[in-house]
Coordinates of C-alpha atoms and ligand atoms in Angstrom, one line a residue:
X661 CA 0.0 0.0 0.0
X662 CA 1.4 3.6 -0.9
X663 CA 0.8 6.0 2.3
X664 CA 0.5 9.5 1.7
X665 CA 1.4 11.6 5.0
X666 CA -0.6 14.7 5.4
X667 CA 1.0 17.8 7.5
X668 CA 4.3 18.9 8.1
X669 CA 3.7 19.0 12.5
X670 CA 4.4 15.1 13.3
X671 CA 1.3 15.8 16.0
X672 CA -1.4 16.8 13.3
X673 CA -0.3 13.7 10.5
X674 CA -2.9 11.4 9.5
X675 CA -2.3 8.6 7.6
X676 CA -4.1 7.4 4.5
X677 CA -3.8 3.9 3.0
X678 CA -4.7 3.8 -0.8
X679 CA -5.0 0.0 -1.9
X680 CA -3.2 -0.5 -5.3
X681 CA -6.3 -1.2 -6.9
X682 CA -10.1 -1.4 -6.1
X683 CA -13.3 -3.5 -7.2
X684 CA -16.5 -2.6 -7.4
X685 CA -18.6 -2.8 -4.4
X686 CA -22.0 -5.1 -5.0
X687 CA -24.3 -6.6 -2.6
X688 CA -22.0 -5.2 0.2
X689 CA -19.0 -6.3 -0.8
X690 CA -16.1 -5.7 -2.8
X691 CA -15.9 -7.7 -6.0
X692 CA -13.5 -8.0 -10.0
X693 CA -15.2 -6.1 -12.8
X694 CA -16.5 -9.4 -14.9
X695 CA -14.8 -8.0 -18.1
X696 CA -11.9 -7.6 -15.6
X697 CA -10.6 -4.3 -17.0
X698 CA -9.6 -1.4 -14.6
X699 CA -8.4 2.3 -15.2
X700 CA -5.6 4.6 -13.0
X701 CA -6.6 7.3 -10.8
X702 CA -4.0 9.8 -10.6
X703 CA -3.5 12.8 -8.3
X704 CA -3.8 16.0 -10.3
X705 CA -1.2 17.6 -8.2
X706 CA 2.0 15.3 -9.2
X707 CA 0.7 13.1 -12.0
X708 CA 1.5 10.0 -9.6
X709 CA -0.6 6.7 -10.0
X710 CA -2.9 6.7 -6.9
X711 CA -4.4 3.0 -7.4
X712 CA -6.2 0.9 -10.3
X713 CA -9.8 1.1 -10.5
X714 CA -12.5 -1.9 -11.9
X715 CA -13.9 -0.2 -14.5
X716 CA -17.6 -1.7 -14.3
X717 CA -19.4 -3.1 -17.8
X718 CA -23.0 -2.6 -18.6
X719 CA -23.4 -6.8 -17.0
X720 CA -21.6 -5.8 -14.0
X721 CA -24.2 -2.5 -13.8
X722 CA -26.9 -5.0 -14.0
X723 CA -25.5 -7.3 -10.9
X724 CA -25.7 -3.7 -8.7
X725 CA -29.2 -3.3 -9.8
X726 CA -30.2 -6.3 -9.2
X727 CA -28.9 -6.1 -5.6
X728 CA -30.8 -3.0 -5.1
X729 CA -33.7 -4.5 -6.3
X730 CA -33.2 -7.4 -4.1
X731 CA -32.4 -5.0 -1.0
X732 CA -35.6 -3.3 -1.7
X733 CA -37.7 -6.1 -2.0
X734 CA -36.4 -7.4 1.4
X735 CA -35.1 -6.2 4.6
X736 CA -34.7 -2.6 3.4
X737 CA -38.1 -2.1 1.9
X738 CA -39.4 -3.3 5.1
X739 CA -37.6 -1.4 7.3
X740 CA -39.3 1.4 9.4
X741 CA -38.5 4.8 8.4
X742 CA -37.0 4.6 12.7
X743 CA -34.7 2.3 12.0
X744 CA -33.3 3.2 8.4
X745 CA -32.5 6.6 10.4
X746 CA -30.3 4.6 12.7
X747 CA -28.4 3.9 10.0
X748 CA -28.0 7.2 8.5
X749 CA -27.1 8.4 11.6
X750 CA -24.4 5.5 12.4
X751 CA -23.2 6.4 8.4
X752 CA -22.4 10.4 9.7
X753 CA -21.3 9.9 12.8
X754 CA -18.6 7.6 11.1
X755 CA -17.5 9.9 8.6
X756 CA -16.8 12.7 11.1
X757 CA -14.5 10.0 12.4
X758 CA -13.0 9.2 9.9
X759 CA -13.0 13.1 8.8
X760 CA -8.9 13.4 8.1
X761 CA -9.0 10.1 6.2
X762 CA -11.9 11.6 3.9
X763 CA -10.4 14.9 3.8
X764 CA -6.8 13.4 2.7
X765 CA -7.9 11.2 -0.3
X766 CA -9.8 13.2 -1.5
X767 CA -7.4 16.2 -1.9
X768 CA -5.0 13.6 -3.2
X769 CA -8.0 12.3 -5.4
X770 CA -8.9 15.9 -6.6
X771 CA -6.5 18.3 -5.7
X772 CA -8.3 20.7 -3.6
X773 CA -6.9 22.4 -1.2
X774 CA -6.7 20.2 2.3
X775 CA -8.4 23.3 4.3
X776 CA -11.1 23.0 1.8
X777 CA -11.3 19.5 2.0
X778 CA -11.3 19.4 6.0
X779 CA -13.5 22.4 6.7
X780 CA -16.3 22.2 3.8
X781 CA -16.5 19.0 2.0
X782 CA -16.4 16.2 4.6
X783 CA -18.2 18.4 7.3
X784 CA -20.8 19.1 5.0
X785 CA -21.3 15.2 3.6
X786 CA -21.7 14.3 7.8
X787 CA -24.2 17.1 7.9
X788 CA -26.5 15.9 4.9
X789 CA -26.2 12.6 6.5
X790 CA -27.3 13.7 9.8
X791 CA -30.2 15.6 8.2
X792 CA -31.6 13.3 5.9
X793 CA -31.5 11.2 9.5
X794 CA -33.7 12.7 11.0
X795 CA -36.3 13.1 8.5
X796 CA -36.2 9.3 8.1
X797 CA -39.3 8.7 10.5
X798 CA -40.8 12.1 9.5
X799 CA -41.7 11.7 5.8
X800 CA -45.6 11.6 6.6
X801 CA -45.2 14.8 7.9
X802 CA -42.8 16.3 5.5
X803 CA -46.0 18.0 3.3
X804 CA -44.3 16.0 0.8
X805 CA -48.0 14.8 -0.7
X806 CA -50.4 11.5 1.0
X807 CA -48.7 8.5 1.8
X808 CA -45.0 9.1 0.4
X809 CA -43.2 6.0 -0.9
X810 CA -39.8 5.1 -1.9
X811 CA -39.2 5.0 -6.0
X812 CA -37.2 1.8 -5.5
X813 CA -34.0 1.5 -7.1
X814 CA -32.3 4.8 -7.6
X815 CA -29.4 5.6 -10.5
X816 CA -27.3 8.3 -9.5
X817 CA -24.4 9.7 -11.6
X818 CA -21.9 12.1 -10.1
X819 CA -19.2 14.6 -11.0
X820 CA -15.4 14.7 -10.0
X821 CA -15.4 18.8 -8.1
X822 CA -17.2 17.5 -5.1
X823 CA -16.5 13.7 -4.8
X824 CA -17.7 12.9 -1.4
X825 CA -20.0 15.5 -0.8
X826 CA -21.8 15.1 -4.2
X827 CA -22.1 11.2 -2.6
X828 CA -24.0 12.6 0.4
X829 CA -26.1 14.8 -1.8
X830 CA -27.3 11.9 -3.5
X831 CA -27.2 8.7 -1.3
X832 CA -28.7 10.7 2.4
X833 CA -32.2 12.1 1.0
X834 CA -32.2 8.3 -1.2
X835 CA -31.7 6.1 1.8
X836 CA -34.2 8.5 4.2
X837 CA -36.9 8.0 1.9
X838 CA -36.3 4.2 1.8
X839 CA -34.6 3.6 -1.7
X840 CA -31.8 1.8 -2.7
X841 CA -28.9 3.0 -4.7
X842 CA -26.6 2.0 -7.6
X843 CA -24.2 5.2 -7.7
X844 CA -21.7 5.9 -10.1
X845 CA -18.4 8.7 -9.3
X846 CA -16.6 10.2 -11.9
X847 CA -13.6 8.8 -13.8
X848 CA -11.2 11.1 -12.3
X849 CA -12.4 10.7 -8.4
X850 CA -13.5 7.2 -7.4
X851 CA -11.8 7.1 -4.4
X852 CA -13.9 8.7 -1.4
X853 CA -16.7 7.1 -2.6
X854 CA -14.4 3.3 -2.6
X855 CA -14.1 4.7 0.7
X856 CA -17.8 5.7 1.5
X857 CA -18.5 1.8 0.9
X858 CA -16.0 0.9 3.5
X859 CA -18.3 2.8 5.9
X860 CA -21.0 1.7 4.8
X861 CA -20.1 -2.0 5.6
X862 CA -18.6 -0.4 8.9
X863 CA -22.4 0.3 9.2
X864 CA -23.6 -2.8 8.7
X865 CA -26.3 -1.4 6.5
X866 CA -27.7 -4.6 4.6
X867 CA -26.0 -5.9 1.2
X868 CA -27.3 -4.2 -1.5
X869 CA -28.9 -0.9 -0.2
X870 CA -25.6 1.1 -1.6
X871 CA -23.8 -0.3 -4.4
X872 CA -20.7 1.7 -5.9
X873 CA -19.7 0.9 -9.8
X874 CA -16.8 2.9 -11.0
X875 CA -16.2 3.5 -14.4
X876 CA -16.3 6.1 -17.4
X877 CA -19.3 7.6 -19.1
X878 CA -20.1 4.3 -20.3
X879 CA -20.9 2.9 -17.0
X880 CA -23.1 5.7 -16.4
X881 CA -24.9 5.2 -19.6
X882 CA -25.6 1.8 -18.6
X883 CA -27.2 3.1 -15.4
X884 CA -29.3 5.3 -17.3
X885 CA -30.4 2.5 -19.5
X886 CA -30.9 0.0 -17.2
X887 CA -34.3 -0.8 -17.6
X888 CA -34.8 -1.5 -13.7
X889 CA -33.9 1.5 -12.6
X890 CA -36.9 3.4 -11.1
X891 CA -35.5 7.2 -10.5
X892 CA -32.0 8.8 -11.7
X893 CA -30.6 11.4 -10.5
X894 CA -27.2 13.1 -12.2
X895 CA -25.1 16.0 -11.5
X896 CA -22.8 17.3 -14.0
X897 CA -22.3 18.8 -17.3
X898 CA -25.1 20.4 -19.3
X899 CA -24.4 18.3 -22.5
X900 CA -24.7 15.0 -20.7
X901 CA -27.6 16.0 -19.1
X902 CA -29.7 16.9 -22.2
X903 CA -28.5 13.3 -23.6
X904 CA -29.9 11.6 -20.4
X905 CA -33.1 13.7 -20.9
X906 CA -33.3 12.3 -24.0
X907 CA -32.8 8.9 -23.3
X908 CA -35.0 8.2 -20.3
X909 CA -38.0 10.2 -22.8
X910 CA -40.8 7.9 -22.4
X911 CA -39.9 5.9 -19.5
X912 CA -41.2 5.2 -16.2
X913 CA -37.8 6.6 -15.0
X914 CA -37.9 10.0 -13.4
X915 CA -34.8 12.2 -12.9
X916 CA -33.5 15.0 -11.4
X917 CA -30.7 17.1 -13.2
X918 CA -28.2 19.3 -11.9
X919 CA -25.8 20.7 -14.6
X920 CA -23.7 23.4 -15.1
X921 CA -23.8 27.1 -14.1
X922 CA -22.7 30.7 -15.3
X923 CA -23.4 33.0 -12.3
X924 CA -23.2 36.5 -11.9
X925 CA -21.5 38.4 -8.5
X926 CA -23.4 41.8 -8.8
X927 CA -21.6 44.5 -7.0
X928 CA -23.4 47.7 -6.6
X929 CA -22.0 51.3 -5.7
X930 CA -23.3 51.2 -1.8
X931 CA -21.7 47.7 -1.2
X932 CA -19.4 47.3 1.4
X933 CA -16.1 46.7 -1.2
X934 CA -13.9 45.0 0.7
X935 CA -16.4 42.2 2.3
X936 CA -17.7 42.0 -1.7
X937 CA -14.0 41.3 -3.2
X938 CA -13.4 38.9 -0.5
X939 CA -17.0 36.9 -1.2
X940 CA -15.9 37.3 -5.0
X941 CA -12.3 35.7 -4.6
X942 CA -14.6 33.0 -2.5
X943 CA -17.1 33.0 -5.1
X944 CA -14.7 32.3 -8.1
X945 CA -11.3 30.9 -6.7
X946 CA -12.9 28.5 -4.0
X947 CA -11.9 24.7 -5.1
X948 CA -10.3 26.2 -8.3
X949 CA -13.5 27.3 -9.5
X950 CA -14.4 23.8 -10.3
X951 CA -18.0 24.9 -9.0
X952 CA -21.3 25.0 -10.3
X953 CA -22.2 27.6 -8.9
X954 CA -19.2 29.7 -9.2
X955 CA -19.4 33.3 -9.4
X956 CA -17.6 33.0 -12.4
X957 CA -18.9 36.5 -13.8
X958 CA -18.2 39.7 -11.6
X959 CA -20.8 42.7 -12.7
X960 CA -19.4 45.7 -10.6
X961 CA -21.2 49.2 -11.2
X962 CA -19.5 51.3 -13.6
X963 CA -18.1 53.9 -11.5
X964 CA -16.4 51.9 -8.7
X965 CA -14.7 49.2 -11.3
X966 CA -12.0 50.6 -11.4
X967 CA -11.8 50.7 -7.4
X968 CA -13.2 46.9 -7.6
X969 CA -10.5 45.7 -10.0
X970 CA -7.7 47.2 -8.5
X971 CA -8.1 46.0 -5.0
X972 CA -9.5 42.2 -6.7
X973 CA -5.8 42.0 -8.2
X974 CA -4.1 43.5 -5.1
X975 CA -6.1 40.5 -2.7
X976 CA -5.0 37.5 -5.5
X977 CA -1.6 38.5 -5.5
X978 CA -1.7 37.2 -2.4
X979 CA -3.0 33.8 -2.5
X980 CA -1.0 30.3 -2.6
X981 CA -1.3 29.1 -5.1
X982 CA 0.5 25.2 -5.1
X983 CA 0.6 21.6 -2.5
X984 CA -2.9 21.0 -1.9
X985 CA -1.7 18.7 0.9
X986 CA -0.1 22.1 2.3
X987 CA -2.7 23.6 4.9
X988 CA -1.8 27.4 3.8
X989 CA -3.0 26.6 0.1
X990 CA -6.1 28.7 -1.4
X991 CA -5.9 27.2 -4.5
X992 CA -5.1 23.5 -5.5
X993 CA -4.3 21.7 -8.6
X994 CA -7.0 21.3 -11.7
X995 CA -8.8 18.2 -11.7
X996 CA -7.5 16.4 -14.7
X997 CA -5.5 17.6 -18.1
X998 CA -8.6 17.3 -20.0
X999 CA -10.1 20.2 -17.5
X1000 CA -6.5 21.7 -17.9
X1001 CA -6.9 21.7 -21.6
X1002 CA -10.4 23.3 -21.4
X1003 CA -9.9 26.1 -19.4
X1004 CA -6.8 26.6 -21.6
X1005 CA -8.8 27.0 -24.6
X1006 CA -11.4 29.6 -22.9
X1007 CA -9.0 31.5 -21.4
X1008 CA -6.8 31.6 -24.9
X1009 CA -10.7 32.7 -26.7
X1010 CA -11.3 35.1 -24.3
X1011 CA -8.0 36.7 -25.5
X1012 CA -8.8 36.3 -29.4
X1013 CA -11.9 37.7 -28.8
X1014 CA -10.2 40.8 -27.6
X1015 CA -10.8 40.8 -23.7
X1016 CA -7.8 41.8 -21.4
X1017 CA -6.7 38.8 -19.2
X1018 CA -4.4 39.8 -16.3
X1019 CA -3.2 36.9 -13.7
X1020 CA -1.8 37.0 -10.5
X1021 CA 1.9 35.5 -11.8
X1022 CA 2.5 33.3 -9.1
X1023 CA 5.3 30.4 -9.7
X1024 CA 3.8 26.7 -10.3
X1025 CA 5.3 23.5 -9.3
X1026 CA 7.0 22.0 -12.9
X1027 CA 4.5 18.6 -12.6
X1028 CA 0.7 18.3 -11.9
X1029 CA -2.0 20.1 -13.7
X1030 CA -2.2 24.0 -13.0
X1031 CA -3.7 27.6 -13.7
X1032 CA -2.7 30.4 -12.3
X1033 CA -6.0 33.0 -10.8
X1034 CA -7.2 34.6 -14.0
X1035 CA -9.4 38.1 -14.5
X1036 CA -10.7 39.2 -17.7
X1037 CA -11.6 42.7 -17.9
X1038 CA -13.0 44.5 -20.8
X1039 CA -15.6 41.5 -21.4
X1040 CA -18.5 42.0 -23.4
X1041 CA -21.5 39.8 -22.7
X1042 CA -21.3 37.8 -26.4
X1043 CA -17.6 36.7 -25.7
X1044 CA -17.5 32.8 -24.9
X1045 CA -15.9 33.9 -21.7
X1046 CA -19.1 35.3 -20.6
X1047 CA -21.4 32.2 -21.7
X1048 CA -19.5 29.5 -21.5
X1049 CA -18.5 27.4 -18.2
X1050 CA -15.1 27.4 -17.7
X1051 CA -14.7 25.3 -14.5
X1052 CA -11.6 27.1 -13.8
X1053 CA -10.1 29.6 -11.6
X1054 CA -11.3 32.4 -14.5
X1055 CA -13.1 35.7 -13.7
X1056 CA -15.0 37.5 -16.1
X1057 CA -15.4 41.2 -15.3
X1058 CA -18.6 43.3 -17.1
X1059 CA -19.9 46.5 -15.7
X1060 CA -23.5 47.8 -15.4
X1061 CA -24.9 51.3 -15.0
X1062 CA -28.5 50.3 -13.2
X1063 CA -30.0 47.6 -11.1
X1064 CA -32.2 47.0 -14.6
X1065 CA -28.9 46.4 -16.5
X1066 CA -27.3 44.2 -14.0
X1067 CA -30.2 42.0 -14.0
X1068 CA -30.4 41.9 -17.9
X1069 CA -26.7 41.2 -17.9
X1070 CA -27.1 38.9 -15.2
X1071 CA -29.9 36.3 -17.0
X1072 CA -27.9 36.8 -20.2
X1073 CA -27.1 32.7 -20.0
X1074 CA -28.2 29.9 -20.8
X1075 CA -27.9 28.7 -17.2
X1076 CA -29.7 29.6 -13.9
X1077 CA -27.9 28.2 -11.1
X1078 CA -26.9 30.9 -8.7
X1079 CA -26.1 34.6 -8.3
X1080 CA -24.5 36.7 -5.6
X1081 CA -25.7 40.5 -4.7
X1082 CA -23.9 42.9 -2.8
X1083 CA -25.4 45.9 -1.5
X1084 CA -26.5 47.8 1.5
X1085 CA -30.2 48.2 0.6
X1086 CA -32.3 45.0 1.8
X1087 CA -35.2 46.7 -0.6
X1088 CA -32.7 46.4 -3.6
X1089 CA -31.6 42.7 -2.1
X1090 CA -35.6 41.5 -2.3
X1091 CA -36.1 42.7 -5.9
X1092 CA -32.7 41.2 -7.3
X1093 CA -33.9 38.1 -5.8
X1094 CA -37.2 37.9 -7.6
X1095 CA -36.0 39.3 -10.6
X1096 CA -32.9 37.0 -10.9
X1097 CA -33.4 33.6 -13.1
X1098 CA -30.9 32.0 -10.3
X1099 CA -32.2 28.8 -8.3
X1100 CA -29.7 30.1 -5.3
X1101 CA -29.4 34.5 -5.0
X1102 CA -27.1 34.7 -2.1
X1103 CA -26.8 38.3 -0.6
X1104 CA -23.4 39.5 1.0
X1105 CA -22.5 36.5 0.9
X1106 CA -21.3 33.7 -1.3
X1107 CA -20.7 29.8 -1.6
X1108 CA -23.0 29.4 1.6
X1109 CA -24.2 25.6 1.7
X1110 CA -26.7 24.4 4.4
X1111 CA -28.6 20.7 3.7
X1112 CA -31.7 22.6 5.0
X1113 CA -31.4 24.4 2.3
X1114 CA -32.9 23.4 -1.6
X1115 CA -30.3 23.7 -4.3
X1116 CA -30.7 23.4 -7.8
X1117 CA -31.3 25.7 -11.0
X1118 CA -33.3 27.3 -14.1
X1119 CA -33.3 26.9 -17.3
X1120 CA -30.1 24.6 -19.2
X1121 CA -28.9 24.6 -15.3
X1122 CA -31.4 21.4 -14.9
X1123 CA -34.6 20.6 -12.7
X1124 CA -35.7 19.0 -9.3
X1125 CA -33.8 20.7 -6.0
X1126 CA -31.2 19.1 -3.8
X1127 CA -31.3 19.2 0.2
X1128 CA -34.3 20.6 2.5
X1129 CA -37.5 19.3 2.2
X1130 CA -37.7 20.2 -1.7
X1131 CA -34.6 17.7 -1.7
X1132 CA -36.9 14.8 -0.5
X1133 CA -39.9 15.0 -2.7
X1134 CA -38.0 13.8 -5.7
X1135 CA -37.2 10.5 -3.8
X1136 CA -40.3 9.6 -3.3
X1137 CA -43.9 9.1 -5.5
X1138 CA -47.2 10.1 -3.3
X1139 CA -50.6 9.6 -4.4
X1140 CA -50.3 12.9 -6.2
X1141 CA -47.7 12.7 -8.2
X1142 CA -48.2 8.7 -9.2
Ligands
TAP2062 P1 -19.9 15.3 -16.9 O1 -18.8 15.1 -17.9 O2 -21.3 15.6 -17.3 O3 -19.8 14.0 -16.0 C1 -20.6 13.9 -14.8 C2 -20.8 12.4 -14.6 O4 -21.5 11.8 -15.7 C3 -19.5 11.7 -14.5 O5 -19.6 10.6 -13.5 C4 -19.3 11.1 -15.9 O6 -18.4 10.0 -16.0 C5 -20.7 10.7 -16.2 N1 -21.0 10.6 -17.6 C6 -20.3 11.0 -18.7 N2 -21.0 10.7 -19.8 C7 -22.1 10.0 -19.5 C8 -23.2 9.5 -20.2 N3 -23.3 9.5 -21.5 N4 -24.2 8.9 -19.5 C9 -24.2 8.9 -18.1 N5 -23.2 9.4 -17.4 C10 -22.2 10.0 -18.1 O7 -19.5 16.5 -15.9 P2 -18.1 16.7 -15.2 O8 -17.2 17.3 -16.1 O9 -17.7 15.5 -14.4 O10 -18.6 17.8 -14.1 C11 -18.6 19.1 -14.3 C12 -20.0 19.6 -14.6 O11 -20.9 19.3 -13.5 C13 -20.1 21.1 -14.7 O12 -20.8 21.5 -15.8 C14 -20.7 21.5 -13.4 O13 -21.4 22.8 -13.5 C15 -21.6 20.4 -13.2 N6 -22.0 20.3 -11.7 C16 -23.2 20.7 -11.4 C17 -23.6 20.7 -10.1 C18 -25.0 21.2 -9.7 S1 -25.5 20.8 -8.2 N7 -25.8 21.8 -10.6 C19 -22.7 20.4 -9.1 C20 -21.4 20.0 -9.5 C21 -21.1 20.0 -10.8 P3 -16.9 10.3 -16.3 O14 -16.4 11.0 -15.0 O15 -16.2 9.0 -16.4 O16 -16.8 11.2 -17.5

């Protein structure tokens, strides 16, 4: 086993083991790919091998459904909404101790910052956990619709920015309501969730209930396709969204979509500047922009831009950019060289198209995938810089004259994920927020995540909500909504 030591105080190291390579884990336990093939996992940050992953075939996709099927037909159908609780709460009181474990893979897994990793990501998976817990023996009362029941067997697809915590987003509000789950993590990041079965046997939660299938795209379109799956639900890209729309048309399978994102950080004259460049450095840098619901376009008001720009550049000058193991780093390593390659492209558009990029110059290590904090000024709203995801550490500065024209700038996408306002005037706050086309308008704020709270977007950034009550309904069918 390769051990990756974490910290430089001896006191504060933790220890990870990565195994040098991982099945799939069906019917609770770990078990070859039946084609037998496998695919490396690397960590973004040195290019090093991290293990060798089964990469799962459409046959061994049908073996996890089939296990969910039998899990739900037996113990964990029958199981009282009390006791499947037990479990979720067993299930988050287990990953807060094994927090540092979590926190290290997956920073070696994704290359995000440790602080990030410790502070946001495995904190916040416990915490859906925990909350989905407690709504276990509650559902009845949830308003949710007469007589809520479980879909069945769920398919859920996720992406590689938020391994673990996209896990919990999917596989708390599934279990609460009484499903069972065949999930699928990205390419790039199987590990946490190879992990997340670990705990899950450590929770004796009966074989079946969870089953984890790594793989590529494929294996996810074998999930969508698999005839018996009951519900999907998918985070990630736009694109592979509309083609899982389009292949579940006319099913019995329902879905909920989560893609991508283009948000706007409106700054207005009155805002308190320094709180707002610090929320917009947050809002754009945080896990190297590899966000959703980054605030990947800043509109500042025309006459303090300059003011805005000029203290943005002075604050990114400052941050580290480099060791994602280190605990001072703001800003990690890029996912993958594909990623590396797109934001690449953008960023080298957003030049052609005559925009003025500016970066903070900060030295890089010589391996590992990286980009250095990026702003675009001088951005007009048709460039591809200004409609296009990135999913990188890029900023996109346009300015507005009016609250009208921020708005019109702001909806300017083909997304509607999130938006962030900054101003003194709560009036200006509460009209923003109903005139923004953003499923999430934070105020003075930005990047906040609660599970109480129902996420999800407008428009090309997908249907159904994530976390809070909203969260639940679309795990289960009442006798409303068949
Ligand atoms: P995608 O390329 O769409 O991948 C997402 C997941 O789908 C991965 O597990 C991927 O497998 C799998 N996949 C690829 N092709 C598939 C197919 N034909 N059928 C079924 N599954 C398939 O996105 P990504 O690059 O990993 O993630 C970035 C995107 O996710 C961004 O657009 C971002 O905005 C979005 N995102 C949205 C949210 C919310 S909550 N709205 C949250 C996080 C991220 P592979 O990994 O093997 O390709």
């Amino acid at each position: 086993m390769a051990k990756f030591e974490y910290a430089p105080a001896p006191e504060s190291r933790a220890v990870v083991d990565v195994a040098p390579s991982y099945g799939l884990f069906i019917n609770g336990e770990f078990t070859e790919s039946q084609g037998g093939s496998a695919f490396k996992t690397v960590n973004p940050a040195t290019e090093e091998v991290l293990s060798e992953v089964a990469d799962a075939s459409a046959a061994d996709v049908d073996r996890a459904v089939a296990a969910a099927r039998r899990a739900y037909n037996g113990a964990w159908g029958r199981m009282s909404g009390a006791d499947r609780g037990k479990y979720l709460f067993r299930i988050a009181r287990i990953l807060q101790e094994r927090a540092r474990e979590f926190a290290v893979l997956e920073t070696l897994d994704n290359g995000k910052p440790i602080k990030e990793s410790r502070d946001v990501d495995v904190p916040l998976a416990a915490a859906h956990f925990f909350y989905h817990a407690g709504w276990a023996d509650k559902l009845e009362y949830a308003g949710l619709g007469t007589n809520p029941r479980a879909h069945g067997v769920v398919g859920q697809v996720i992406p590689w920015n938020f391994p673990l915590l996209m896990l919990a987003w999917k596989i708390a509000p599934a279990l609460a309501t009484g499903n069972t789950v065949v999930l699928k993590p990205a390419e790039t990041t199987p590990l946490t969730a190879l992990l997340f079965a670990d705990v899950v046997q450590q929770a004796d939660l009966p074989p079946g209930v969870v089953n984890i299938v790594t793989g590529a795209g494929a294996t996810g379109q074998a999930i969508v396709d698999h005839p018996d799956i009951d519900k999907l639900a998918f985070t990630g890209s736009t694109g592979v969204g509309k083609m899982i729309a389009r292949s579940i048309a006319g099913t019995r399978k329902k879905a909920t979509l989560e893609l991508g994102g283009k948000a706007a950080n409106i700054i207005f004259e009155d805002a308190a500047i320094d709180q707002a460049v610090e929320g917009i450095v947050n809002g754009i840098f945080f896990n190297q922009g590899h966000v959703c619901c980054a605030g990947s376009r800043l509109l500042v008001q025309e006459n303090i831009a300059a003011d805005v720009e000029r203290r943005l550049k002075r604050r990114l000058e400052t941050l580290r950019v480099g060791d994602p193991l280190d605990k001072n780093t703001d800003v990690g390593a890029i996912n993958s060289k594909a990623q590396l390659s797109r934001i690449t492209e953008l960023t080298d558009a957003g030049e052609a198209e005559g925009a003025e990029r500016w970066d903070n110059g900060c030295e890089l290590p010589a391996k590992g995938f990286w980009f250095r904090p990026t702003v675009f000024t001088g951005v007009s709203q048709t460039h591809r810089i200004a409609q296009e995801e990135i999913f990188g550490p890029v900023l996109s500065v346009l300015t507005f004259r009016t609250p009208q024209e921020a708005v019109a700038k702001a909806n300017n996408t083909p997304y509607g994920l999130s938006a962030g306002v900054w101003t003194e005037k709560g009036s200006r706050i509460l009209w923003m927020a109903d005139q923004l086309r953003a499923g999430v308008v934070w105020a003075n704020t930005f990047n906040k995540f609660d599970p109480t709270s129902p996420f999800g977007g407008y428009k090309e950034s997908g249907y159904g909500r994530e976390g809070g009550r909203h969260g639940l309904s679309a795990y289960v069918t009442t006798e409303s909504n068949g």
